[in-house]
Coordinates of C-alpha atoms in Angstrom, one line a residue:
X1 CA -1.6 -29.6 8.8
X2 CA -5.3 -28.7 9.0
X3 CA -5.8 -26.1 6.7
X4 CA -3.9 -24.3 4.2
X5 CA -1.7 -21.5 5.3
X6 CA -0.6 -18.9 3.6
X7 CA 2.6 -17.7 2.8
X8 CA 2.6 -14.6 0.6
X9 CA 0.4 -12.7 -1.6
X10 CA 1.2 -11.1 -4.5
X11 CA -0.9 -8.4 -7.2
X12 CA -0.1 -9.5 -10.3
X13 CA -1.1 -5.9 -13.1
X14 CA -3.0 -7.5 -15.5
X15 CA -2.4 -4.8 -18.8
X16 CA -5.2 -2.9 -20.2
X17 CA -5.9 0.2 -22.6
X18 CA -9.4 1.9 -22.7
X19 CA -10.5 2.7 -26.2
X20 CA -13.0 5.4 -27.3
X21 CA -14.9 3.9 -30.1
X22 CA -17.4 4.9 -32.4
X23 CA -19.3 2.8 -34.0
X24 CA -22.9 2.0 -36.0
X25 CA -24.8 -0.4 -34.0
X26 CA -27.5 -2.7 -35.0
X27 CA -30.7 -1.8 -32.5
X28 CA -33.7 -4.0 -32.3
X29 CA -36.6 -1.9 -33.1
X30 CA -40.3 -3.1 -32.1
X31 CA -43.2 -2.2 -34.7
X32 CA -46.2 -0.8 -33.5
X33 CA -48.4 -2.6 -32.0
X34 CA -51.4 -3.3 -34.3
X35 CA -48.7 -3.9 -37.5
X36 CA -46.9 -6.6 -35.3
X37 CA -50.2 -8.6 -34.2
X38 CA -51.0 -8.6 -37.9
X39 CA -47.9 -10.4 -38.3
X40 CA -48.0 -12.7 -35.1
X41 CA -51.4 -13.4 -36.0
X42 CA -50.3 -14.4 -39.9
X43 CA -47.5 -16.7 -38.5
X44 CA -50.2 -18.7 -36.4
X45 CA -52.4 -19.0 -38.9
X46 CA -50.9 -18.7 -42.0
X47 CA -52.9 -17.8 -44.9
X48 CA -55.8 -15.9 -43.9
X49 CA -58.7 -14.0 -46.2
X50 CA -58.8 -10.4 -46.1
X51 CA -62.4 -10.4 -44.8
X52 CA -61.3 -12.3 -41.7
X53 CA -58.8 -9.9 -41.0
X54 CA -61.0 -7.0 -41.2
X55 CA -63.9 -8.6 -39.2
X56 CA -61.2 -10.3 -36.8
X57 CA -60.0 -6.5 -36.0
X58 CA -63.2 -4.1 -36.1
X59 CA -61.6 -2.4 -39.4
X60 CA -63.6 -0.6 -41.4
X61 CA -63.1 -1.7 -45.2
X62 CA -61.1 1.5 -45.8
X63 CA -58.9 0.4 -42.2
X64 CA -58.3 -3.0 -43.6
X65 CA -56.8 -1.9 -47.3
X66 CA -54.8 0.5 -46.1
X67 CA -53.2 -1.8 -43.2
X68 CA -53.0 -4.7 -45.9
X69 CA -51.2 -2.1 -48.1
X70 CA -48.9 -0.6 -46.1
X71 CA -47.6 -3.7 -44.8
X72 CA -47.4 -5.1 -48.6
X73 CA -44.8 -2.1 -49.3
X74 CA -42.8 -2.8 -46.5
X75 CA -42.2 -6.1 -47.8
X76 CA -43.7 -8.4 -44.6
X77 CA -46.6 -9.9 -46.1
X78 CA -47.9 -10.9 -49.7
X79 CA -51.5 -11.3 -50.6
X80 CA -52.4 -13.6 -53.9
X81 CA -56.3 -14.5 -54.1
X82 CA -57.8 -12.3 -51.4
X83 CA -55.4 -13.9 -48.4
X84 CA -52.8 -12.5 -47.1
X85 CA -49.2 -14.5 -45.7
X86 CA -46.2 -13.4 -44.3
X87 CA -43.2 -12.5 -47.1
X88 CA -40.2 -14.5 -46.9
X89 CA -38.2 -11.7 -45.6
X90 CA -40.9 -11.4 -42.4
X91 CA -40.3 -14.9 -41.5
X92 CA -36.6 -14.8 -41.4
X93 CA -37.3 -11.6 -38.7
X94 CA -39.3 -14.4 -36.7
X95 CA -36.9 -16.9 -36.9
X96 CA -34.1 -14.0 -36.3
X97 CA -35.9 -13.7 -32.8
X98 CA -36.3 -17.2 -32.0
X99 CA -39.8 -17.5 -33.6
X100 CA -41.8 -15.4 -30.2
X101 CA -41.9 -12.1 -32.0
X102 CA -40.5 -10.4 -35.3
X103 CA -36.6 -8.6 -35.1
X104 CA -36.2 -5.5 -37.3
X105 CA -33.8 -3.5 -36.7
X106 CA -32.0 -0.1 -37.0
X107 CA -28.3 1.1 -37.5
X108 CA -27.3 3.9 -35.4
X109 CA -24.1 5.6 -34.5
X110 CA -22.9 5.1 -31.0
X111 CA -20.2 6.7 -29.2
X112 CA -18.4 3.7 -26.7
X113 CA -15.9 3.4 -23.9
X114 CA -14.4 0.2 -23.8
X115 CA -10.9 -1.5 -21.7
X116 CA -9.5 -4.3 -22.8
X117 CA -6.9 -6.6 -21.5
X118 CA -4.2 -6.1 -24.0
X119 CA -2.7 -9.7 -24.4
X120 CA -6.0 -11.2 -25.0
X121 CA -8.2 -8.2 -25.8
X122 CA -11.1 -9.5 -23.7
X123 CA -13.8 -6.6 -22.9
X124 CA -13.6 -5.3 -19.3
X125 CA -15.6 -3.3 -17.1
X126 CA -14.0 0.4 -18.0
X127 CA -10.8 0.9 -15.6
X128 CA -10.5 4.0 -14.4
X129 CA -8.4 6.1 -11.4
X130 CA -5.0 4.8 -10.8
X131 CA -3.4 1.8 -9.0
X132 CA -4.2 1.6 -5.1
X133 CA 0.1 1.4 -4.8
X134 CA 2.1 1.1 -7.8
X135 CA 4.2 -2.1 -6.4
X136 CA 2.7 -4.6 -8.3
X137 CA 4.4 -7.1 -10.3
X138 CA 3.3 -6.1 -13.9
X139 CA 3.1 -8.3 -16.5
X140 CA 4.9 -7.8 -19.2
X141 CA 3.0 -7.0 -22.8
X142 CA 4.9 -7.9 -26.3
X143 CA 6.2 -4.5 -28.1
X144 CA 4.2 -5.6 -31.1
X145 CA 0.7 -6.0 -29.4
X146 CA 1.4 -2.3 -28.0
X147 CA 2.3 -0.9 -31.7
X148 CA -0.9 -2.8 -32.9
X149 CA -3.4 -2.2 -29.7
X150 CA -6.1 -0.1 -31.9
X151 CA -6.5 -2.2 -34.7
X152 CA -6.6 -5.5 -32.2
X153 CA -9.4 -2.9 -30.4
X154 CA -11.5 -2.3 -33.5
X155 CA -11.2 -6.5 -34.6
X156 CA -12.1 -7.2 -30.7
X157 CA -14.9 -4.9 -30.8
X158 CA -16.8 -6.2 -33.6
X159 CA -16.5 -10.1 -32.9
X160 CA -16.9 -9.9 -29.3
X161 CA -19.8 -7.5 -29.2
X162 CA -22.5 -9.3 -27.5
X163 CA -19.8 -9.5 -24.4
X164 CA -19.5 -5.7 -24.5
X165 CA -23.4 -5.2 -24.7
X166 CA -23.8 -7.7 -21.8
X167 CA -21.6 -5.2 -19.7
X168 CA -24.3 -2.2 -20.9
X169 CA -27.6 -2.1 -19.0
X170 CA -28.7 0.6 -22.1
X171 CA -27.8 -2.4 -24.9
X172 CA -28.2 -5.3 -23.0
X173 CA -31.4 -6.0 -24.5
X174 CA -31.2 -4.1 -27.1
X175 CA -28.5 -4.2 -29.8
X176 CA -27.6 -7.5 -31.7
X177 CA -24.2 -6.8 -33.9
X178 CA -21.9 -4.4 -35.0
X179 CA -22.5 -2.5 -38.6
X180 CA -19.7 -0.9 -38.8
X181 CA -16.3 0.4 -36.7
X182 CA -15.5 3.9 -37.8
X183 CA -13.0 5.5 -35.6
X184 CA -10.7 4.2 -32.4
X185 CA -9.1 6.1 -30.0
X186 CA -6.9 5.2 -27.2
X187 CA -7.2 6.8 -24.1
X188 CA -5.3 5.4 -21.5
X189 CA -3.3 2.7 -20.5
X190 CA -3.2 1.2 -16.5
X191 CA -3.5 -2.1 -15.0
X192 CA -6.2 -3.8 -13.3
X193 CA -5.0 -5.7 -9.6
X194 CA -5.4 -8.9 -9.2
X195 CA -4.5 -10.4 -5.6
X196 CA -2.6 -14.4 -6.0
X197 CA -2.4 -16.2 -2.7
X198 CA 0.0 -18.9 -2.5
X199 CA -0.6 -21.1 0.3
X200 CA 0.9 -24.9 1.7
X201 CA -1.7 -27.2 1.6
X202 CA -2.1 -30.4 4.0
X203 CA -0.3 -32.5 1.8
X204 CA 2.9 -29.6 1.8
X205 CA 1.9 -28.7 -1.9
X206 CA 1.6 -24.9 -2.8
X207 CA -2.4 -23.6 -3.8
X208 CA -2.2 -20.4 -5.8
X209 CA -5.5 -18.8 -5.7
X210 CA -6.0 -15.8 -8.2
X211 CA -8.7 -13.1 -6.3
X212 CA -12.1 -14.6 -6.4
X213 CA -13.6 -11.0 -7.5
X214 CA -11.9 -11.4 -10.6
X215 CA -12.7 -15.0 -11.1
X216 CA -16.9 -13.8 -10.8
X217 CA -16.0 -10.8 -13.5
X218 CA -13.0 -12.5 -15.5
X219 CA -14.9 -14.7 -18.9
X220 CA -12.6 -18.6 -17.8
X221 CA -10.4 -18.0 -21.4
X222 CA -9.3 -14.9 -19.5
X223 CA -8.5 -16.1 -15.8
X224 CA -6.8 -19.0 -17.2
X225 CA -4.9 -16.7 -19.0
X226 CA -3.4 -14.9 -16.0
X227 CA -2.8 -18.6 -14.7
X228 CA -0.5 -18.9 -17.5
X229 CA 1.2 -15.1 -17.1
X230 CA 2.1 -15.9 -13.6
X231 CA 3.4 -19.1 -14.5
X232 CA 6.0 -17.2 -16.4
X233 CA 6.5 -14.9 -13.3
X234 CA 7.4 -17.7 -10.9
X235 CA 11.5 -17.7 -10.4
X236 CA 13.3 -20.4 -11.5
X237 CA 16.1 -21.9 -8.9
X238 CA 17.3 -25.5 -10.0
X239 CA 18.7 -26.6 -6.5
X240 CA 17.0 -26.7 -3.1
X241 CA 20.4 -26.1 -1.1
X242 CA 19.6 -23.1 0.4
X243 CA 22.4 -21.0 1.5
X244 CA 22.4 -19.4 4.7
X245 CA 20.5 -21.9 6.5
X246 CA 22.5 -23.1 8.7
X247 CA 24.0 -19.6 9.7
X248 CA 20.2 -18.4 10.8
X249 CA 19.7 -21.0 12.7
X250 CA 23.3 -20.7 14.6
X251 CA 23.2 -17.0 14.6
X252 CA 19.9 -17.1 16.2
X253 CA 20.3 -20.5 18.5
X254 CA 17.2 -22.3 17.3
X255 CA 17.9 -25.8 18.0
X256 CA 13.9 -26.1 17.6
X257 CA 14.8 -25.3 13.9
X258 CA 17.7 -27.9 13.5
X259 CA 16.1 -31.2 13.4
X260 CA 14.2 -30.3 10.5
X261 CA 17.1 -30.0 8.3
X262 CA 17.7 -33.0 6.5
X263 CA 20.5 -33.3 3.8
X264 CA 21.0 -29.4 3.4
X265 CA 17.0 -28.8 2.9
X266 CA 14.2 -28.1 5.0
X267 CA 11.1 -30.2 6.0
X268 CA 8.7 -27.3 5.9
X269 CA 5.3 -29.6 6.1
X270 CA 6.6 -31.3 9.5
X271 CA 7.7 -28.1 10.9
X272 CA 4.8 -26.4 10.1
X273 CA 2.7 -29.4 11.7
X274 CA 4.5 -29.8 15.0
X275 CA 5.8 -26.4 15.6
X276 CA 3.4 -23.5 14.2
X277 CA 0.5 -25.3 14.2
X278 CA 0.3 -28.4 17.3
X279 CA 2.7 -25.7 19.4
X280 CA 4.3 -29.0 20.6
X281 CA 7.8 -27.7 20.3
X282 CA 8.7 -24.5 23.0
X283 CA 10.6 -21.9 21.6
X284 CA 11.1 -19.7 24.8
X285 CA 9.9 -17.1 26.8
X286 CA 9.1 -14.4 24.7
X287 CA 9.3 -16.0 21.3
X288 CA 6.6 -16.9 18.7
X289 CA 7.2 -18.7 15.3
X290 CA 6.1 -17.0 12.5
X291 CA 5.0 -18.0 9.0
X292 CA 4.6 -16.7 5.3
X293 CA 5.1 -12.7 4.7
X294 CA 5.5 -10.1 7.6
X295 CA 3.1 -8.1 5.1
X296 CA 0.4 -11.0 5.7
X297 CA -2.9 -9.7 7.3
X298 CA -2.1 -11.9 10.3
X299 CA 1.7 -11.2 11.0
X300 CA 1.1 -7.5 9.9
X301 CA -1.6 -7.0 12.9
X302 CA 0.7 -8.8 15.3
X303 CA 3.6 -6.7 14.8
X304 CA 1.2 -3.3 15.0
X305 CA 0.2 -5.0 18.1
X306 CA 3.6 -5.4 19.4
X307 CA 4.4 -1.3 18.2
X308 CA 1.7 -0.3 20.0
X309 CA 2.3 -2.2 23.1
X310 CA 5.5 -0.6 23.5
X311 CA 4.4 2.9 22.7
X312 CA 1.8 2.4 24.9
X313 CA 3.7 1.0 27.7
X314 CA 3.1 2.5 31.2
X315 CA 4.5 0.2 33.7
X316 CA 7.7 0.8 32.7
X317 CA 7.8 3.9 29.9
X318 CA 7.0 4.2 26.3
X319 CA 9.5 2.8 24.3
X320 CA 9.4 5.8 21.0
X321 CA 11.8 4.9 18.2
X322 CA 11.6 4.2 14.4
X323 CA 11.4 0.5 12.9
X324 CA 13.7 -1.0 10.7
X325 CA 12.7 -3.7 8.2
X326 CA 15.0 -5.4 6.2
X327 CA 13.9 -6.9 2.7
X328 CA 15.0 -10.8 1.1
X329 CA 15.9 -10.3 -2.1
X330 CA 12.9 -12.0 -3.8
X331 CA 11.2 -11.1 -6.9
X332 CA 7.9 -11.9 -5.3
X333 CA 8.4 -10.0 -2.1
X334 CA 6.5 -6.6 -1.3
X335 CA 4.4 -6.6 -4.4
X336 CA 1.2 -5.2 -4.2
X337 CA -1.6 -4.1 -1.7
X338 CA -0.4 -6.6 1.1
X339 CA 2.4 -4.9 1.5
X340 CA 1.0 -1.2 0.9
X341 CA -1.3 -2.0 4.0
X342 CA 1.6 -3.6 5.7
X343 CA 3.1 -0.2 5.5
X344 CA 0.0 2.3 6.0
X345 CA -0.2 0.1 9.3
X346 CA 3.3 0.2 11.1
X347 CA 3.2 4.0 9.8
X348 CA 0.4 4.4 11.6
X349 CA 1.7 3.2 15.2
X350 CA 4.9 4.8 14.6
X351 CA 3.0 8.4 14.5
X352 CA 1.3 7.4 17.2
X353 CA 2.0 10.1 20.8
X354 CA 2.8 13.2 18.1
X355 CA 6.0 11.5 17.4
X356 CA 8.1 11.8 14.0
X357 CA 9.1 7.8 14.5
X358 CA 9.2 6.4 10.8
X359 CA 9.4 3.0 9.1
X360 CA 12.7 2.3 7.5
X361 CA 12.8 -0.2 5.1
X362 CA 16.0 -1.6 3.9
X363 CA 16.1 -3.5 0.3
X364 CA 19.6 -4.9 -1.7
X365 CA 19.9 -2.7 -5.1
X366 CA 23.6 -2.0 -6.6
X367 CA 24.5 1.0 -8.1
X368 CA 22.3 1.5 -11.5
X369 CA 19.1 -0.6 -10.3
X370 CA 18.1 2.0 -7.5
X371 CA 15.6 3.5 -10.0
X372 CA 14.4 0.1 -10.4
X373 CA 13.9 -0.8 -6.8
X374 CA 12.6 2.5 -6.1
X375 CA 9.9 2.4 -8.6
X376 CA 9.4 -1.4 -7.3
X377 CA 8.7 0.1 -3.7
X378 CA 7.2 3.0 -4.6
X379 CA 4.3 2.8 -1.9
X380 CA 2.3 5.4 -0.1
X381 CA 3.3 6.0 3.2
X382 CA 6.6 4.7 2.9
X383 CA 9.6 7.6 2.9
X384 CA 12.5 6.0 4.1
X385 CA 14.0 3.4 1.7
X386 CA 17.2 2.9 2.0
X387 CA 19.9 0.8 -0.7
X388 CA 22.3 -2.2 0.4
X389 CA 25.1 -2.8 -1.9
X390 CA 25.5 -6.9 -2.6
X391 CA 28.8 -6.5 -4.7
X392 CA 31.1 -7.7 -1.9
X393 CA 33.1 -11.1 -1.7
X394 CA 31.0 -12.2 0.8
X395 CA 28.2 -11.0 -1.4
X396 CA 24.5 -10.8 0.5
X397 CA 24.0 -12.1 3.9
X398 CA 22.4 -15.7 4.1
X399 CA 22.1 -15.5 0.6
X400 CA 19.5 -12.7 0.7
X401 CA 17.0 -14.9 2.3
X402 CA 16.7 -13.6 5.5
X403 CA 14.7 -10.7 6.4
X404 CA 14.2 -9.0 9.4
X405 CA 12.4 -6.4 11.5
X406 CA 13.3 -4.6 14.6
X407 CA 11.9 -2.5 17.1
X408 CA 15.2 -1.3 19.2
X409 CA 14.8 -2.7 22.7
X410 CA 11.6 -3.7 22.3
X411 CA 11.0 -6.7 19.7
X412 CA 12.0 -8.0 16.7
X413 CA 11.1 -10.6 14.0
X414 CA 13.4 -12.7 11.5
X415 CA 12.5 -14.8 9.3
X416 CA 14.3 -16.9 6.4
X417 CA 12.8 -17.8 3.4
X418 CA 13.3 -21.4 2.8
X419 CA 12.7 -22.8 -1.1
X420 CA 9.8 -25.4 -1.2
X421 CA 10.3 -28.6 -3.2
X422 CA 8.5 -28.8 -6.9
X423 CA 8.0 -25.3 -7.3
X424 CA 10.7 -23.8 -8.8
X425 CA 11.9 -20.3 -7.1
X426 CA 8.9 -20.4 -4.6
X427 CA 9.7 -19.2 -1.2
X428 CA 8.0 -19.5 2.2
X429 CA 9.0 -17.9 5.5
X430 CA 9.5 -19.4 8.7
X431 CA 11.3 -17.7 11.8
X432 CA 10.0 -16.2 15.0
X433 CA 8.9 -12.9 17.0
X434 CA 11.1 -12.2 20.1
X435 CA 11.3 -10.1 23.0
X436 CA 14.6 -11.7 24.2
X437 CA 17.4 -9.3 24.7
X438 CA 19.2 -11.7 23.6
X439 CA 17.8 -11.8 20.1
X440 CA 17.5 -8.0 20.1
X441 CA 21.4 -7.8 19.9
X442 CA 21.6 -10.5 17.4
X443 CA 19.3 -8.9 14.9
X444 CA 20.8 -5.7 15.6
X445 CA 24.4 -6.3 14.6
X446 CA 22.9 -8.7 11.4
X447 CA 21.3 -5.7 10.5
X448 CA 24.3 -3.6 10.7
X449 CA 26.1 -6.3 9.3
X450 CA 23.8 -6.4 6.1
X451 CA 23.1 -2.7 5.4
X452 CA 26.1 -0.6 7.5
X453 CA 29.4 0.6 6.7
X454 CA 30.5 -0.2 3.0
X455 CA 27.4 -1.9 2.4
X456 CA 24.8 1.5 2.9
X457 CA 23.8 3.0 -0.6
X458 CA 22.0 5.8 0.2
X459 CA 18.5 6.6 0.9
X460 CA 15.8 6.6 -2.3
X461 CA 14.7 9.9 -3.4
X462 CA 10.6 9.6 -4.8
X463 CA 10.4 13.0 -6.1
X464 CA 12.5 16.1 -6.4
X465 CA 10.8 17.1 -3.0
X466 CA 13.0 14.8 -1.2
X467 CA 15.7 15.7 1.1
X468 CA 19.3 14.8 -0.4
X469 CA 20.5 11.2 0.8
X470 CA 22.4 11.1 3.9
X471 CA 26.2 10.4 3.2
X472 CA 26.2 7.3 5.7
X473 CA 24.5 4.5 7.4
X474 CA 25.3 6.1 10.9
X475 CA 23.9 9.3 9.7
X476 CA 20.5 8.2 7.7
X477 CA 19.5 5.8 10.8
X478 CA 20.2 7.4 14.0
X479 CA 17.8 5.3 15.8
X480 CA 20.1 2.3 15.4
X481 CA 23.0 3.8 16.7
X482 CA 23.3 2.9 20.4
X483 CA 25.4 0.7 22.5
X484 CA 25.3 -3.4 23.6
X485 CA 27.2 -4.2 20.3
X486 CA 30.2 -6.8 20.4
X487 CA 31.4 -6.6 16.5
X488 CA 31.9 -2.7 16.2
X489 CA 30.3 -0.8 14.0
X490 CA 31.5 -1.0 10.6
X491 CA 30.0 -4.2 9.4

């Protein structure tokens, strides 16, 4: 391969809680002008006679005593046989400040908004307004960090001050330490995005790349910290057999596919190389391969190319029905803004000629995890969700690695999600986009097959606005229901 390709993307919700804090700061507080060059000038030259200092300054004798004795009962210089030296305690403020000019300082109460991440408690920029799409994969926070999050808030904020000012243009400069924490509030808690790419590199080995916006922001302790969270993400699966390989490739007739299977698993990197890439191996008339995530930027604007080619079809009519889109059942599938655009995009096309055309999106949830998968896909746009039951003898279809989408009589797409070597539960997608009637049928009647009949749920209700489910699979997807099927109906 020449470059690395992607094959999913998934937001990872990093934790945070925004504190209101009040505090007394330590500000750095310049003298005025002539009582600091007094000092500068004593620091240079060290002891110096009174006289000099009033000739060197164009005081009067009465200017010079009272500047000499002011400064004495502040404690910043001492005189002892008519010369005049810094104190002790006026040196420290010069070395305080790196010996260029003295530090004083004064203690006043501030009133601070501040996030922090809530497994490390690093300061943030403050998060505010909610998630773009609530479908990320959130990571999970201890129960004791959550019971403990204000006092970890007031430690946090005292020993990692200078990182909090750094994020103030008003303190930046300014402050230099915290006197003392005197009240924390918490005011919200929410997640901050962050985008991981997982790619297939030219050797066949997986990059994950964590958003570089984050990275430029993120202190390293941090960003390798969310290295290590979605370490513990990744799915564990301890055999590369992958079942339902062999029937995808015979229900679809892809003898292109077959050479690559070696000993029950897949050779992914010479696939990739010869047939998605060098496009030495023909597929057909009509037919693409496809790889990673039908959510990918990529595939995503080549499927709402193909719905709007259709729609927009002249030559021989405008093809107008919904899309169906069956999910894998994958714990890193659909999460986050990938798929949220995925969905604002085919929405789009759908509504396209004042039509009420929808997406339907079909994922595997038995009875008593419908909530779960509902708040899982819970994406704006999307208003048809529909349930497939997996407790059957047969259980799921290919092993819940195949997913598929399909524009009746126009197109469809079908991939299945093949495990890659050395990485636990990681999968990638490889398949192919069709036009071939011939593939049409197939996906429709494995479609039927995975989500009709006994297997159909019902549809997912978001809010209490939403119409009651539909009773079947006949009834809830109408567009599906037409003829050129040789396995009936029931599935």
């Amino acid at each position: 391969m020449n470059s690395a390709l992607e094959f999913n993307r998934v937001t990872f919700g990093l934790p945070v809680e925004t504190f209101q804090i009040d505090a007394y700061i330590a500000l750095e507080e310049r003298l005025p002008v002539v009582t600091e060059f007094v000092l500068r000038l004593l620091k240079v030259c060290g002891r110096v006679p009174l006289p000099a200092i009033r000739d060197y300054f164009g005081f009067t004798d009465g200017e010079a005593l009272a500047v000499i004795e002011s400064l004495s009962r502040q404690g910043l210089l001492e005189v002892a046989a008519d010369e005049a030296y810094l104190s002790l305690f006026a040196l420290e403020r010069f070395e305080d400040a790196g010996g260029n000019h003295p530090r004083f300082s004064k203690v006043e109460l501030k009133s601070d908004t501040v996030s922090f991440d809530l497994f490390s408690f690093t300061p943030l920029r403050t998060v505010g307004g909610p998630l773009p799409t609530d479908n990320v994969l959130k990571l999970a926070v201890p129960d004791e960090s959550l019971g403990q999050s204000v006092e970890r808030a007031k430690a946090a904020y005292r020993h990692r001050y200078p990182e909090i000012a750094s994020l103030r243009a008003d303190l930046r400069e300014r402050s230099f330490g915290v006197y003392s924490v005197e009240h924390v509030e918490s005011k919200r808690r929410t997640y901050v995005p962050i985008p991981v790419t997982f790619s297939l590199d030219n050797e066949g080995q997986v990059e994950r790349n964590v958003d570089e916006a984050f990275e430029r922001i993120a202190p390293p302790a941090l960003v390798q910290f969310v290295h290590e969270q979605v370490s513990l993400q990744m799915p564990k699966t301890l055999s590369l057999a992958m079942t339902g390989l062999d029937e995808f490739i015979d229900a679809f007739d892809l003898k292109s596919m077959r050479p690559y299977v070696v000993a029950k698993k897949f050779d992914v990197h010479s696939y990739l190389a010869q047939v998605h890439l060098a496009g030495s191996v023909q597929l057909g008339e009509g037919v693409q391969p496809v790889f990673g995530n039908l959510y990918l930027r990529e595939n995503r604007n080549r499927i709402a190319a193909l719905i709007r080619e259709r729609r927009d079809e002249r030559r021989h009519g405008r093809l107008l029905t919904s899309l169906a889109w069956l999910a894998p059942d994958h714990v890193l599938w659909g999460r986050g803004e990938s798929m949220a655009q995925a969905v604002t995009a085919f929405s789009n096309e759908l509504q396209s000629h004042r039509s009420s055309d929808a997406l339907h999106l079909f994922a595997s949830a038995d009875v008593g995890q419908e909530a779960q998968m509902t708040d899982q896909l819970r994406i704006p746009g999307l208003r048809n969700l529909h349930f497939a039951r997996t407790t059957f003898p047969d259980e799921q279809l290919m092993g819940g690695r195949l997913e598929l989408l399909l524009y009746p009589a126009g197109f469809m797409v079908a991939v299945f999600h093949v495990q890659l070597p050395g990485t636990g539960g990681m999968w990638a997608p490889i398949g192919f986009a069709s036009t071939q009637s011939g593939h049409l049928n197939t996906a429709h009647k494995l479609l039927r097959k995975a989500v009709g009949g006994r297997r159909y749920g019902r549809r997912a209700r978001f809010n209490q606005k939403d119409a009651s489910s539909p009773a079947t699979f006949d009834e809830a997807c109408e567009f599906l229901n037409y003829c050129g099927l040789d396995d009936g109906r029931t599935g």
